[in-house]
Coordinates of C-alpha atoms in Angstrom, one line a residue:
X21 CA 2.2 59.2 -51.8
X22 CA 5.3 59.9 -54.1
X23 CA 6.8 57.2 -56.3
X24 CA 9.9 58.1 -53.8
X25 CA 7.9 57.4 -50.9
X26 CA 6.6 54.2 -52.2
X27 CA 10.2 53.1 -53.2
X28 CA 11.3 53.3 -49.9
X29 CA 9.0 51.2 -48.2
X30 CA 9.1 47.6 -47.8
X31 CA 7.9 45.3 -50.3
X32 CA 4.4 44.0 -49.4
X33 CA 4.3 39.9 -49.6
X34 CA 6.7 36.9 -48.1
X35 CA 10.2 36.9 -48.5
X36 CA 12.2 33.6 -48.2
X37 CA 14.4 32.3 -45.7
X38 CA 17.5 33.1 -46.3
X39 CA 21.6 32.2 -45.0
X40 CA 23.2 34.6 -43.2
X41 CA 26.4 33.4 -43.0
X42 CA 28.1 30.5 -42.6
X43 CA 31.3 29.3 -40.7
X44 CA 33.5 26.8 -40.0
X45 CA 36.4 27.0 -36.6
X46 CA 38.0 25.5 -34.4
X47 CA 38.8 27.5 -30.9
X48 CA 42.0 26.0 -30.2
X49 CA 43.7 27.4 -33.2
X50 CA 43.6 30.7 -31.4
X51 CA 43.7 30.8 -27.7
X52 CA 45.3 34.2 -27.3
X53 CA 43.6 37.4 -28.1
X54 CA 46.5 37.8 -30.9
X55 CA 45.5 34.7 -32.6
X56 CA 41.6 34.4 -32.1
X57 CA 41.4 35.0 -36.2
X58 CA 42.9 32.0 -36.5
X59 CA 39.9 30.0 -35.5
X60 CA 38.1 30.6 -38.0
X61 CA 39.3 28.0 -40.7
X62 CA 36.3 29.2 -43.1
X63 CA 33.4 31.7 -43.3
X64 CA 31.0 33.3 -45.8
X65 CA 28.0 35.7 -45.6
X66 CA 25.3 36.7 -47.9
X67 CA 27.5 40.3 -48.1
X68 CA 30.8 41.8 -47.1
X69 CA 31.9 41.0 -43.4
X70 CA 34.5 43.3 -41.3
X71 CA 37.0 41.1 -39.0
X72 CA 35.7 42.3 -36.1
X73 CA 32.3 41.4 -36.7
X74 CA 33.2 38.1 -38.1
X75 CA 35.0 37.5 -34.5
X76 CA 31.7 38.5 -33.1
X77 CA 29.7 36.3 -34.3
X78 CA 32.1 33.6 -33.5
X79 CA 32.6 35.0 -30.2
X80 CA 28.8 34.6 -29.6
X81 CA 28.5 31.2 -31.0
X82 CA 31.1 30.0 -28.6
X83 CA 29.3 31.8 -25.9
X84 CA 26.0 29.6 -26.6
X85 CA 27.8 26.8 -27.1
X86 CA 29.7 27.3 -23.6
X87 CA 26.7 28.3 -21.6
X88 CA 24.1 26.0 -22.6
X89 CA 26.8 23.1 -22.1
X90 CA 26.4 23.7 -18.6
X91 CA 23.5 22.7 -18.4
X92 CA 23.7 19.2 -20.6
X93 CA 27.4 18.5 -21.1
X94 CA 27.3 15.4 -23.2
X95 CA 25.0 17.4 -25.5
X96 CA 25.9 21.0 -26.4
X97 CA 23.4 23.3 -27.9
X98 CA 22.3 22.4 -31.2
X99 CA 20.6 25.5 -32.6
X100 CA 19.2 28.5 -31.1
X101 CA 16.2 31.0 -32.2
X102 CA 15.6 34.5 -31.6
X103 CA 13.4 37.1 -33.3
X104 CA 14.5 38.0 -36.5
X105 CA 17.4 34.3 -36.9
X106 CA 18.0 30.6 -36.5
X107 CA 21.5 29.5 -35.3
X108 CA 22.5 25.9 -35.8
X109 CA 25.9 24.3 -34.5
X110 CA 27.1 21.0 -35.5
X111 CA 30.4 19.6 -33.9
X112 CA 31.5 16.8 -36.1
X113 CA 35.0 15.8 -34.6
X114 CA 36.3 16.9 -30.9
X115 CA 37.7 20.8 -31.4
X116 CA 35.8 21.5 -34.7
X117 CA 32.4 23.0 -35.3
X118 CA 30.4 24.1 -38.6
X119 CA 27.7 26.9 -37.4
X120 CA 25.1 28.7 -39.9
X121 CA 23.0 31.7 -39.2
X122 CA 19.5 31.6 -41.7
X123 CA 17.5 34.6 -41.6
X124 CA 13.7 34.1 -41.3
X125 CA 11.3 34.2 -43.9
X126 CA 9.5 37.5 -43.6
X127 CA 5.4 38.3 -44.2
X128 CA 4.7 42.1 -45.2
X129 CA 1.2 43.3 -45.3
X130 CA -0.7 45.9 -44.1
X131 CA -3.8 45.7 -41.5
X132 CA -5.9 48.3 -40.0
X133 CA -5.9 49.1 -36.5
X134 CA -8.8 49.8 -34.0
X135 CA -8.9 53.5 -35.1
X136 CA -9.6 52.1 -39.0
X137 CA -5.8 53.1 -40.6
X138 CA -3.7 51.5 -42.4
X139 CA -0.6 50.3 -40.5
X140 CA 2.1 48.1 -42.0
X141 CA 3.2 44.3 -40.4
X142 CA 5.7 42.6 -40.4
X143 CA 5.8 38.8 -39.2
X144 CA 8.6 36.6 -38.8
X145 CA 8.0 33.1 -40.0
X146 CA 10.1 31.1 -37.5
X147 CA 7.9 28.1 -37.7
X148 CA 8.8 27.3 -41.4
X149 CA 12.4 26.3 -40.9
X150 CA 12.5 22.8 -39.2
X151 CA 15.2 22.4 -36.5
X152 CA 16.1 18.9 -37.3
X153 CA 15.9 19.4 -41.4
X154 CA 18.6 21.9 -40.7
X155 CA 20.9 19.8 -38.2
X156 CA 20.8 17.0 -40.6
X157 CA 21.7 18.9 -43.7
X158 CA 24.8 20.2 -42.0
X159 CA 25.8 16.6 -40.8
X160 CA 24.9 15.3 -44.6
X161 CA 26.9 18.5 -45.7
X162 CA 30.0 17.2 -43.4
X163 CA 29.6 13.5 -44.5
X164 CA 30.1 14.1 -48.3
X165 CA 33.6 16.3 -47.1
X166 CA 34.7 13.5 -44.9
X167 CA 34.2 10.8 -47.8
X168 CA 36.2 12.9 -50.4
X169 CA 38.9 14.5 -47.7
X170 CA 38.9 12.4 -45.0
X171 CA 38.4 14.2 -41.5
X172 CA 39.3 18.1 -40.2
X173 CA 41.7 16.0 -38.0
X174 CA 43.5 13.9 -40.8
X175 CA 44.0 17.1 -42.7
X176 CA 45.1 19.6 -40.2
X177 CA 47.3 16.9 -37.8
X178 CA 49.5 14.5 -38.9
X179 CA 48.5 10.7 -38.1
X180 CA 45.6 12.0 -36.2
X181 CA 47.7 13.3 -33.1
X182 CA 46.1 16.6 -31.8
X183 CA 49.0 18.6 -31.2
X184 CA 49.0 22.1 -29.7
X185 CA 49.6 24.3 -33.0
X186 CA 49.5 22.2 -36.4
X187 CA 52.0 23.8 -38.9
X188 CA 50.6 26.2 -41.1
X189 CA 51.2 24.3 -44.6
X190 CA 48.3 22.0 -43.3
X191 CA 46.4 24.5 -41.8
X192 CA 45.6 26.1 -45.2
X193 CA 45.3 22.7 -46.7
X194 CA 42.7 22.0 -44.3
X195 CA 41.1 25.3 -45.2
X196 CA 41.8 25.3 -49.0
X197 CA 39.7 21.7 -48.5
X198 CA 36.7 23.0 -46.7
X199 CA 36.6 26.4 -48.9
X200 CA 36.6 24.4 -52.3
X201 CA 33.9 21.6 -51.0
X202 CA 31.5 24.1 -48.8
X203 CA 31.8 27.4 -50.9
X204 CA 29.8 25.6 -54.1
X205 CA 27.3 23.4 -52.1
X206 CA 25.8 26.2 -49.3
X207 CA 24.9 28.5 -51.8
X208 CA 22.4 26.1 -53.7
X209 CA 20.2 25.4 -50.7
X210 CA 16.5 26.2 -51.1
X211 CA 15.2 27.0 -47.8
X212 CA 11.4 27.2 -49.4
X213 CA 11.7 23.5 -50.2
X214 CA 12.8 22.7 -46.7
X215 CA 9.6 19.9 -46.3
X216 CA 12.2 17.7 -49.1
X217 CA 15.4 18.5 -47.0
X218 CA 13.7 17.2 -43.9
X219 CA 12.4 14.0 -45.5
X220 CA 15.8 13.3 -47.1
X221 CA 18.0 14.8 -44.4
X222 CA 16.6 13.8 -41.2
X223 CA 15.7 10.2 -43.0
X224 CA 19.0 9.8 -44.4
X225 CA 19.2 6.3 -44.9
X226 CA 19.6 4.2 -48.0
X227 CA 16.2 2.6 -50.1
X228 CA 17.0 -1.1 -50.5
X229 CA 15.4 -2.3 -53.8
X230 CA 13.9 -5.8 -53.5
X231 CA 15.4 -8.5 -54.8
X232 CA 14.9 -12.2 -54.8
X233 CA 17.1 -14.5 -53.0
X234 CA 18.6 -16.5 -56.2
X235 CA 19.0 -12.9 -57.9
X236 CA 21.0 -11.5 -55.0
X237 CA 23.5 -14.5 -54.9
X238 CA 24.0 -14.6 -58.3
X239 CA 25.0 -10.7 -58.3
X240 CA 27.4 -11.7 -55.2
X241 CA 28.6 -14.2 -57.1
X242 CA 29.8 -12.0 -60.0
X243 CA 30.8 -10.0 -56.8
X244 CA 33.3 -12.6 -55.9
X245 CA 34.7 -13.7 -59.4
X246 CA 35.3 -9.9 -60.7
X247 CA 37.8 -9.8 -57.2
X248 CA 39.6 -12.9 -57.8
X249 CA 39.6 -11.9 -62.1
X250 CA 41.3 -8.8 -60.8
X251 CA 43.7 -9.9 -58.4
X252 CA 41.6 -8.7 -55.3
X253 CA 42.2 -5.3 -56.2
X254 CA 38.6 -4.3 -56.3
X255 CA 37.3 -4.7 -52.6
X256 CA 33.9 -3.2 -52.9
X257 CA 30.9 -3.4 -54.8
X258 CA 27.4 -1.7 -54.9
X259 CA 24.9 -1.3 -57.6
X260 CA 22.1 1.6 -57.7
X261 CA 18.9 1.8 -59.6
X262 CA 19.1 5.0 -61.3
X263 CA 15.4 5.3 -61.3
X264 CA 15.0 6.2 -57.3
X265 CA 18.5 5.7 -56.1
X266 CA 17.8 2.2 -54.4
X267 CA 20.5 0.2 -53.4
X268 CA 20.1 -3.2 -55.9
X269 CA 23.1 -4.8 -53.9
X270 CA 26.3 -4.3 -52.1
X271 CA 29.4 -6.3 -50.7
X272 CA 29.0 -7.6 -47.5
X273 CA 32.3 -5.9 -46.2
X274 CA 30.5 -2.9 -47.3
X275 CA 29.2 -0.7 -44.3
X276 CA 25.8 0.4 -44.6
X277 CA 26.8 3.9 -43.4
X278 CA 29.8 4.2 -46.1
X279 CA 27.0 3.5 -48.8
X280 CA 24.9 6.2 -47.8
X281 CA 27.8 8.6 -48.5
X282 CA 28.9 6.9 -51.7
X283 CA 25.6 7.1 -52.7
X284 CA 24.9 10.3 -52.6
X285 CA 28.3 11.2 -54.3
X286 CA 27.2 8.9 -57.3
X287 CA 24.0 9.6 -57.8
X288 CA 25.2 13.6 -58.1
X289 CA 28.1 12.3 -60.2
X290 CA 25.1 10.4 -62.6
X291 CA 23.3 13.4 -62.8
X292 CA 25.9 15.6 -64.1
X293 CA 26.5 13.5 -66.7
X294 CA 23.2 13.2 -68.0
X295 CA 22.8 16.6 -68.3
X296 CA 25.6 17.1 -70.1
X297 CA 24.8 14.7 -72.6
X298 CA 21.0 16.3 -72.7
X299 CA 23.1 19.5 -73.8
X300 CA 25.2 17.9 -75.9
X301 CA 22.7 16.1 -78.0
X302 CA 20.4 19.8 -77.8
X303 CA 23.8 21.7 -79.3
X304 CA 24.3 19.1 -82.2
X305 CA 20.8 18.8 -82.7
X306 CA 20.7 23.0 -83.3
X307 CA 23.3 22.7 -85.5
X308 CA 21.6 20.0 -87.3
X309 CA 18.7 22.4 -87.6
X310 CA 20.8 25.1 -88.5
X311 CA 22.7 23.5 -91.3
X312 CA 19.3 22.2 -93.0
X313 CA 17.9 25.2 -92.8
X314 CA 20.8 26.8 -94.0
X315 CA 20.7 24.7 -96.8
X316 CA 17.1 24.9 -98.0
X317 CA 17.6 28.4 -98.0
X318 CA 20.3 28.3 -100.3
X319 CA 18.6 25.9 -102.7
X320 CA 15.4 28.4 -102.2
X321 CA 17.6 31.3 -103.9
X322 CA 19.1 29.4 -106.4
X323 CA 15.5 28.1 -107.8
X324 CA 13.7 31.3 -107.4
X325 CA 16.7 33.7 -109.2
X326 CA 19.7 32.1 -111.2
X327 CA 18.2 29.0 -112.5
X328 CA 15.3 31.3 -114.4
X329 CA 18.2 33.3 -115.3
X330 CA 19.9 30.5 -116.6
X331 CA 17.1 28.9 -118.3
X332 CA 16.6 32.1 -120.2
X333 CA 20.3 31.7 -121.8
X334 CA 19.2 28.2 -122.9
X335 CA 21.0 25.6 -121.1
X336 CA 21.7 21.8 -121.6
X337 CA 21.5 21.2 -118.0
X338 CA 18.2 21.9 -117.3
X339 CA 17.5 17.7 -116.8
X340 CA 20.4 17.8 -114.5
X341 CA 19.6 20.8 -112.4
X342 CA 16.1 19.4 -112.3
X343 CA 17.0 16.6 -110.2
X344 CA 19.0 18.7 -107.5
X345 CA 15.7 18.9 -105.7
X346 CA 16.3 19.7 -101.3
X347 CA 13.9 17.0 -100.9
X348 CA 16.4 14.6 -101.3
X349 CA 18.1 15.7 -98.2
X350 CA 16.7 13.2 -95.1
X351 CA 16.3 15.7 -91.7
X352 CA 14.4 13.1 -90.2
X353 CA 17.0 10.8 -89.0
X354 CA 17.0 10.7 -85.1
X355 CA 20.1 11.4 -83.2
X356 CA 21.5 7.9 -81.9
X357 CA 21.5 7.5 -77.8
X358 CA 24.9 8.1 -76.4
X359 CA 25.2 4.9 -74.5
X360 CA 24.0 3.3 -77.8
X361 CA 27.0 4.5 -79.4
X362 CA 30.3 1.8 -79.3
X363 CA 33.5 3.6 -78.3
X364 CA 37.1 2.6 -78.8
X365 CA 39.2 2.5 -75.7
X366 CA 41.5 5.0 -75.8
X367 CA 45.4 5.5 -74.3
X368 CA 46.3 8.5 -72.0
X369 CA 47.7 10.4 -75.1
X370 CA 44.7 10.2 -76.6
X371 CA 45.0 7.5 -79.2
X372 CA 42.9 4.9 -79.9
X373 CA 43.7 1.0 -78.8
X374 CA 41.4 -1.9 -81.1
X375 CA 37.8 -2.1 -80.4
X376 CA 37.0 -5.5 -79.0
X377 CA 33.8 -5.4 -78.4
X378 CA 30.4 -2.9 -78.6
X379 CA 30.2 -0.7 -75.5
X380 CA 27.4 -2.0 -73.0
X381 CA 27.7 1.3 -71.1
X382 CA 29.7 4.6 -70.1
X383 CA 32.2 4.7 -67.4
X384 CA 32.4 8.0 -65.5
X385 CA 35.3 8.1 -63.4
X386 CA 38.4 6.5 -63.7
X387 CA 39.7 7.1 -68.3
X388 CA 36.7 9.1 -69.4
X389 CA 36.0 9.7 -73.0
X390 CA 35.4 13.4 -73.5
X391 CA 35.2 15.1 -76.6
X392 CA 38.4 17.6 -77.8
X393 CA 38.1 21.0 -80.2
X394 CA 41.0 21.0 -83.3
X395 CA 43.0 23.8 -84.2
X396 CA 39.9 23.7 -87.6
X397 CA 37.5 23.2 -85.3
X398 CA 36.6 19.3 -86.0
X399 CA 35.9 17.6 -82.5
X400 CA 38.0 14.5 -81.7
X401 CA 37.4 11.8 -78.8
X402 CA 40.2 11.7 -76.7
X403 CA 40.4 10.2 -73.3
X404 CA 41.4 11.9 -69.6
X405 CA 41.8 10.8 -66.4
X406 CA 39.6 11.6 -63.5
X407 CA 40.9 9.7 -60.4
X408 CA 38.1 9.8 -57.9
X409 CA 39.6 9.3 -54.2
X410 CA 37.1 8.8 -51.1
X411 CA 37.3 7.6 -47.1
X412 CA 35.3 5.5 -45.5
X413 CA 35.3 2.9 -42.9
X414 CA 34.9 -0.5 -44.6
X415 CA 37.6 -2.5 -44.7
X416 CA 38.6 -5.9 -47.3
X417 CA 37.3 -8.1 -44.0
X418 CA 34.5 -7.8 -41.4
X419 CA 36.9 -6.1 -38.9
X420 CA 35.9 -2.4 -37.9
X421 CA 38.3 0.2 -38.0
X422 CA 38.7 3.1 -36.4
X423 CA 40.7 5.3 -39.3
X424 CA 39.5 5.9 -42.4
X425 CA 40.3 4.0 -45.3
X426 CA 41.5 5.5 -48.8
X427 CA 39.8 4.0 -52.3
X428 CA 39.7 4.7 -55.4
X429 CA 36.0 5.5 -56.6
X430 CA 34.9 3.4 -60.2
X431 CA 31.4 4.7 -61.7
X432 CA 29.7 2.5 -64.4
X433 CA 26.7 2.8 -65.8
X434 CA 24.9 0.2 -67.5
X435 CA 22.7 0.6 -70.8
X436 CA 19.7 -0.9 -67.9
X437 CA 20.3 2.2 -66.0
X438 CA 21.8 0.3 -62.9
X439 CA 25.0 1.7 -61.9
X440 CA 27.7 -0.4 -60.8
X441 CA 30.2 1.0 -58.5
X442 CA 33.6 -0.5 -57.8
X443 CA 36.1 0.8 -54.7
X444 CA 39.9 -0.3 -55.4
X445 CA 42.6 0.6 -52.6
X446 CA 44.3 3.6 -53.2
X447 CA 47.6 2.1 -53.8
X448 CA 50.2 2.6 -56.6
X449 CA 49.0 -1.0 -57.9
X450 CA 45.3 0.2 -58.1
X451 CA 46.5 3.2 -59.7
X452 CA 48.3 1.9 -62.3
X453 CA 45.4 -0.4 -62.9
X454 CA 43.1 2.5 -63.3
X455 CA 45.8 4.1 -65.3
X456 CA 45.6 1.6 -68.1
X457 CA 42.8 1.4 -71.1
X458 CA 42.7 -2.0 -71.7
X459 CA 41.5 -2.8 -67.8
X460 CA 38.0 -1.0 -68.7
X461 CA 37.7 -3.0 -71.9
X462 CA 38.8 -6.0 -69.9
X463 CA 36.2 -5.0 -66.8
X464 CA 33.2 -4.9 -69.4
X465 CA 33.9 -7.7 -71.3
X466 CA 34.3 -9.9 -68.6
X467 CA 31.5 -8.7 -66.7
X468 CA 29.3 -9.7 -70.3
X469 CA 31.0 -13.3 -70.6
X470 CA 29.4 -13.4 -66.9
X471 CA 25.9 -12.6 -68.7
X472 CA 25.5 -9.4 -67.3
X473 CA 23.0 -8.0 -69.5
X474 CA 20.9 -11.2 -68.7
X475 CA 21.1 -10.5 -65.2
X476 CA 20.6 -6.9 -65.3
X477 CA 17.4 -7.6 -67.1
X478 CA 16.3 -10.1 -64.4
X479 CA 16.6 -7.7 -61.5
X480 CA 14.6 -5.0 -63.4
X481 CA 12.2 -7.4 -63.6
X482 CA 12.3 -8.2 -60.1
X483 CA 12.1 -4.5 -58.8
X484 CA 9.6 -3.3 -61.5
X485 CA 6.9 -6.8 -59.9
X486 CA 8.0 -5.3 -56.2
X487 CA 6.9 -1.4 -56.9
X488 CA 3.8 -2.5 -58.4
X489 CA 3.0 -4.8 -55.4
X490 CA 3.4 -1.7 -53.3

């Protein structure tokens, strides 16, 4: 066989499973055979898509969806499999639904038949994507939109009334929305580590960390005095234990279901950060390399070529040149730990207000530090603002409501590693709060008077005895 001949032939082995393509509509957007293109609010494939067959595929979703909801109206079709695909529809709000098409992991290898020759196989390996695993992730995938957009319906119809054709300014709002959310987050799903998107997809529900009775009223009481310090313009709070994501504590007006949401959004939010600061301190530790090395081979020529030279011309300074040794220079010292580091409040322009006290942590929305690059180079702190807006369902009292609430999203995290997260109204007042330097120094400090790092260090405790009872 020519090297031609085994190029085109199929790779022997297992391929993975991999998306298709994915889609989001809405069929009454287009309910003449002129409009039918504009159901389709967002869509995306593994390779370039022609209209028609786009409309297809849509076509036959709808198809599915229509014919199997004959047969169990209150509960359409959820996914369907054939040979070669899985299909999975989700309909998150009346009118809208999210559908996926994965392609099936594929085993190559060759067998002999009766006759003894070699024939090639090929098997499709429908039992390794999990039904439910994929469901959920789609509903997880819908819940992170909702809390940082609000619903389809809020976007595309004003005050939530369904009108027969919504102008087209918010249809491509609503589609801008979905596009910038969905287009970054389907792309990094691992379909070979689908056994940990079942567990945390079909069980998605919040680990509560164990805490003692006095230990939990004493964090509800520094609940309750932050809100009446602030003029009850924070109305939530939740803490996290960075270590496995457990929930330490949360308001009691807080729904259960809007933490596992916020949680998720945090704990992503956490983990960008640290790697960032893992890269920053790998970068200035490089440089540190770079620069000592840099300098010992400097010293190196120097010692090795001009000095002789010079000591052959009979210098004076031969005592003084002596003592310009490179062992003097310390490359040992450790690079300090970011959250170890005090920073000075800063203003919006980027100038610095008086440091009042030593930094017990980092905040990560709301006035960020972040670091700015000179016109020479030389890196100066300055401060930006990164606003963090989500929806949920709790409201400032026990009463349910039916709409979606707008906050503002705080993210602090502690020097113990629990994160403390703080939901403000999204009103001009909160705004302005958020706006304004001195209510992040003020937030700290007066979350220390309350001995914070005392209780912080009692609750660690607390969970660290628990897991080891387990």
């Amino acid at each position: 066989m020519s090297q031609e001949d085994e190029a085109i032939l199929p790779r022997l082995g297992k391929n993975s499973p991999i998306l298709s393509y994915f889609c989001v509509y809405n069929p009454s957007l287009g309910q003449t055979e002129e409009t039918t293109k504009d159901q389709i609010l967002y869509y995306t494939a593994k390779k370039v898509v022609p209209a028609d067959v786009k409309m297809k595929q849509i076509g036959l979703a709808q198809a599915l969806v229509n014919f199997t909801s004959t047969f169990s109206p209150s509960q359409p079709t959820q996914n369907v499999h054939s040979q070669k695909n899985r299909m999975v529809f989700l309909q998150p709000e009346p009118g809208f639904w999210i559908h996926m098409c994965v392609e099936l992991g594929i085993l190559r290898k060759q067998i002999k038949d009766s006759k003894g020759k070699e024939k090639l196989v090929t098997e499709y390996l429908d039992s390794q994507l999990n039904d439910n695993a994929l469901e959920a992730v789609l509903k997880i995938g819908y819940e992170q939109f909702k809390l940082l957009n609000g619903t389809f319906s809020s976007i595309l119809y004003e005050d939530n009334k369904v009108i027969d054709k919504p102008n087209r300014q918010r249809t491509r709002a609503l589609m801008h929305a979905i596009e910038e959310f969905f287009s970054e987050w389907i792309w990094k799903w691992d379909f070979d580590r689908l056994d940990i998107m079942c567990f945390t997809a079909v069980f998605n529900g919040v680990p509560v960390q164990p805490v003692l009775r006095n230990n939990y009223l004493r964090v509800n009481e520094l609940d309750e005095s932050i809100k009446i310090k602030f003029d009850q313009l924070i109305s939530h709070i939740f803490v996290l234990n960075l270590q496995d994501g457990g929930l330490v504590y949360r308001s009691p007006t807080l729904l259960i279901d809007d933490v596992c949401s916020l949680r998720k959004y945090v704990l992503k939010k956490v983990e960008k950060h640290l790697k960032q600061e893992k890269r920053k301190l790998d970068i200035d530790s490089t440089v540190k390399k770079d620069k000592v090395s840099g300098l010992k081979s400097f010293t190196k020529s120097i010692s090795t070529s001009h000095i002789l030279n010079y000591f052959s011309v009979g210098s004076k300074s031969t005592d003084t040149l002596k003592t310009a040794s490179p062992t003097t220079i310390d490359t040992t010292l450790a690079l300090p730990i970011t959250t170890e580091i005090p920073t000075a409040p800063s203003s919006p322009d980027g100038t610095f207000l008086p440091e009042t006290a030593v930094s017990q942590g980092i905040f990560l929305t709301g006035l960020i530090e972040t670091t700015a690059i000179g016109m020479n180079g030389e890196e100066r702190p300055v401060t930006r603002s990164e606003l963090v807006r989500v929806y949920i369902a709790s409201t400032r009292d026990d009463e349910q409501s039916n709409k979606l609430i707008e906050y503002y999203l705080l993210v602090y995290k502690h020097k113990s590693n629990l994160i403390w997260s703080f939901l403000l109204p999204a009103t001009s007042k909160s705004e302005n709060l958020l706006s304004d330097p001195m209510f992040y120094t003020e937030l700290e400090k007066y979350m220390t008077e309350k001995k914070l790092d005392e209780l912080t260090e009692v609750l660690k405790e607390n969970i660290t005895s628990m897991q080891e009872k387990r």
